[in-house]
Coordinates of C-alpha atoms in Angstrom, one line a residue:
M11 CA 20.5 -5.7 41.0
I12 CA 21.4 -9.4 40.9
I13 CA 20.7 -12.2 43.3
L14 CA 23.0 -15.2 43.6
D15 CA 21.8 -18.8 44.2
Y16 CA 24.2 -20.6 46.5
K17 CA 22.4 -23.9 45.7
D18 CA 23.3 -23.5 42.0
T19 CA 26.2 -25.8 41.1
R20 CA 27.7 -23.3 38.7
P21 CA 30.5 -21.1 40.0
I22 CA 29.5 -17.7 41.4
Y23 CA 31.3 -15.8 38.6
E24 CA 29.3 -17.7 35.9
Q25 CA 26.0 -16.8 37.7
I26 CA 27.1 -13.2 37.7
V27 CA 27.9 -13.4 34.0
E28 CA 24.5 -14.9 33.1
K29 CA 22.6 -12.4 35.2
F30 CA 24.3 -9.4 33.7
K31 CA 24.0 -10.9 30.2
M32 CA 20.2 -11.1 30.6
L33 CA 20.0 -7.6 32.1
I34 CA 22.0 -6.3 29.1
L35 CA 20.0 -8.3 26.5
K36 CA 16.6 -7.2 28.0
G37 CA 17.7 -3.6 27.8
V38 CA 17.7 -3.0 31.6
L39 CA 21.3 -2.0 31.3
Q40 CA 21.8 0.4 28.3
K41 CA 24.6 0.9 25.9
D42 CA 27.5 3.0 27.3
E43 CA 26.0 2.7 30.9
Q44 CA 28.7 2.3 33.5
M45 CA 28.8 -1.0 35.4
P46 CA 29.1 -1.0 39.2
S47 CA 32.7 -0.9 40.4
V48 CA 34.3 -4.2 41.2
R49 CA 34.7 -3.2 44.8
S50 CA 31.1 -1.9 45.3
L51 CA 29.5 -4.9 43.7
A52 CA 31.7 -7.3 45.7
V53 CA 30.6 -5.5 48.9
E54 CA 26.9 -5.6 47.8
L55 CA 27.0 -9.3 47.0
S56 CA 29.4 -10.1 50.0
I57 CA 31.9 -11.9 47.7
N58 CA 35.5 -11.7 46.8
P59 CA 36.3 -8.8 44.4
N60 CA 38.4 -11.3 42.3
T61 CA 35.1 -13.1 41.5
I62 CA 33.6 -9.9 40.2
Q63 CA 36.7 -9.1 38.2
K64 CA 36.6 -12.6 36.7
A65 CA 33.0 -12.1 35.7
Y66 CA 33.6 -8.7 34.2
A67 CA 36.6 -10.1 32.2
E68 CA 34.4 -12.9 30.8
L69 CA 31.7 -10.3 29.9
E70 CA 34.3 -8.3 28.1
R71 CA 35.6 -11.3 26.3
Q72 CA 32.1 -12.2 25.1
G73 CA 31.5 -8.6 23.9
Y74 CA 29.0 -7.4 26.5
L75 CA 31.4 -4.9 28.2
Y76 CA 34.2 -2.6 27.2
V77 CA 36.8 -1.1 29.5
V78 CA 37.8 2.5 29.7
K79 CA 41.1 2.7 31.6
G80 CA 40.8 4.6 34.8
R81 CA 37.0 4.9 34.4
G82 CA 35.6 1.4 34.6
N83 CA 33.5 -1.1 32.7
F84 CA 30.7 0.0 30.3
I85 CA 27.9 -1.8 28.5
S86 CA 28.6 -2.5 24.8
D87 CA 26.1 -2.1 22.0
N88 CA 23.8 -5.1 22.5
K89 CA 21.9 -5.3 19.2
S90 CA 24.2 -7.7 17.5
L91 CA 24.6 -9.6 20.8
L92 CA 20.8 -10.0 21.1
N93 CA 20.6 -11.4 17.5
E94 CA 23.5 -13.8 18.2
R95 CA 21.7 -15.0 21.4
K96 CA 18.5 -15.5 19.5
E97 CA 20.3 -17.5 16.8
E98 CA 22.0 -19.6 19.4
L99 CA 18.6 -20.4 21.0
K100 CA 17.1 -21.3 17.6
N101 CA 20.0 -23.7 17.0
R102 CA 19.4 -25.3 20.4
V103 CA 15.7 -25.7 19.8
V104 CA 16.4 -27.4 16.4
F105 CA 18.9 -29.7 18.1
I106 CA 16.3 -30.6 20.8
Y107 CA 13.6 -31.1 18.2
R108 CA 15.7 -33.5 16.2
E109 CA 16.7 -35.4 19.3
G110 CA 13.0 -35.7 20.2
L111 CA 12.2 -37.0 16.7
E112 CA 14.9 -39.6 17.1
L113 CA 13.3 -40.7 20.4
G114 CA 9.9 -41.1 18.8
M115 CA 8.3 -37.7 19.7
T116 CA 6.1 -36.2 17.0
K117 CA 5.7 -32.6 15.9
R118 CA 2.3 -32.7 17.6
D119 CA 4.0 -33.6 20.9
F120 CA 6.2 -30.5 20.6
M121 CA 3.3 -28.3 19.7
E122 CA 1.3 -29.5 22.7
L123 CA 4.2 -28.9 24.9
L124 CA 4.7 -25.4 23.6
Q125 CA 0.9 -24.6 23.8
G126 CA 0.9 -25.7 27.4
M127 CA 3.7 -23.2 28.1
E128 CA 1.8 -20.2 26.8
E129 CA 0.9 -17.5 29.3

């Protein structure tokens, strides 16, 4: 389901959080779907269960998961989360654009960069 990059400087739990967030936002994991148990995911990834628990707690804090006592962790409704993430990305792009303008880049420079990225 997820693959960890041990060369990544971020802590393992942050990588897990980011991977699950993307799976949720892309719709791979659906609303009300049960997450793998802490123990089974820890065994699958060969990491400490406390690391998984920390990642799940962070996902819950951010609104991606909800907990049902005695049953496990489940995916929250992700429509508002997707819109929030898109808005966050728009704000980051605006920030980068303004920074580029301050450094002498032009709108054309950005357009050429974006056109070069198209598939």
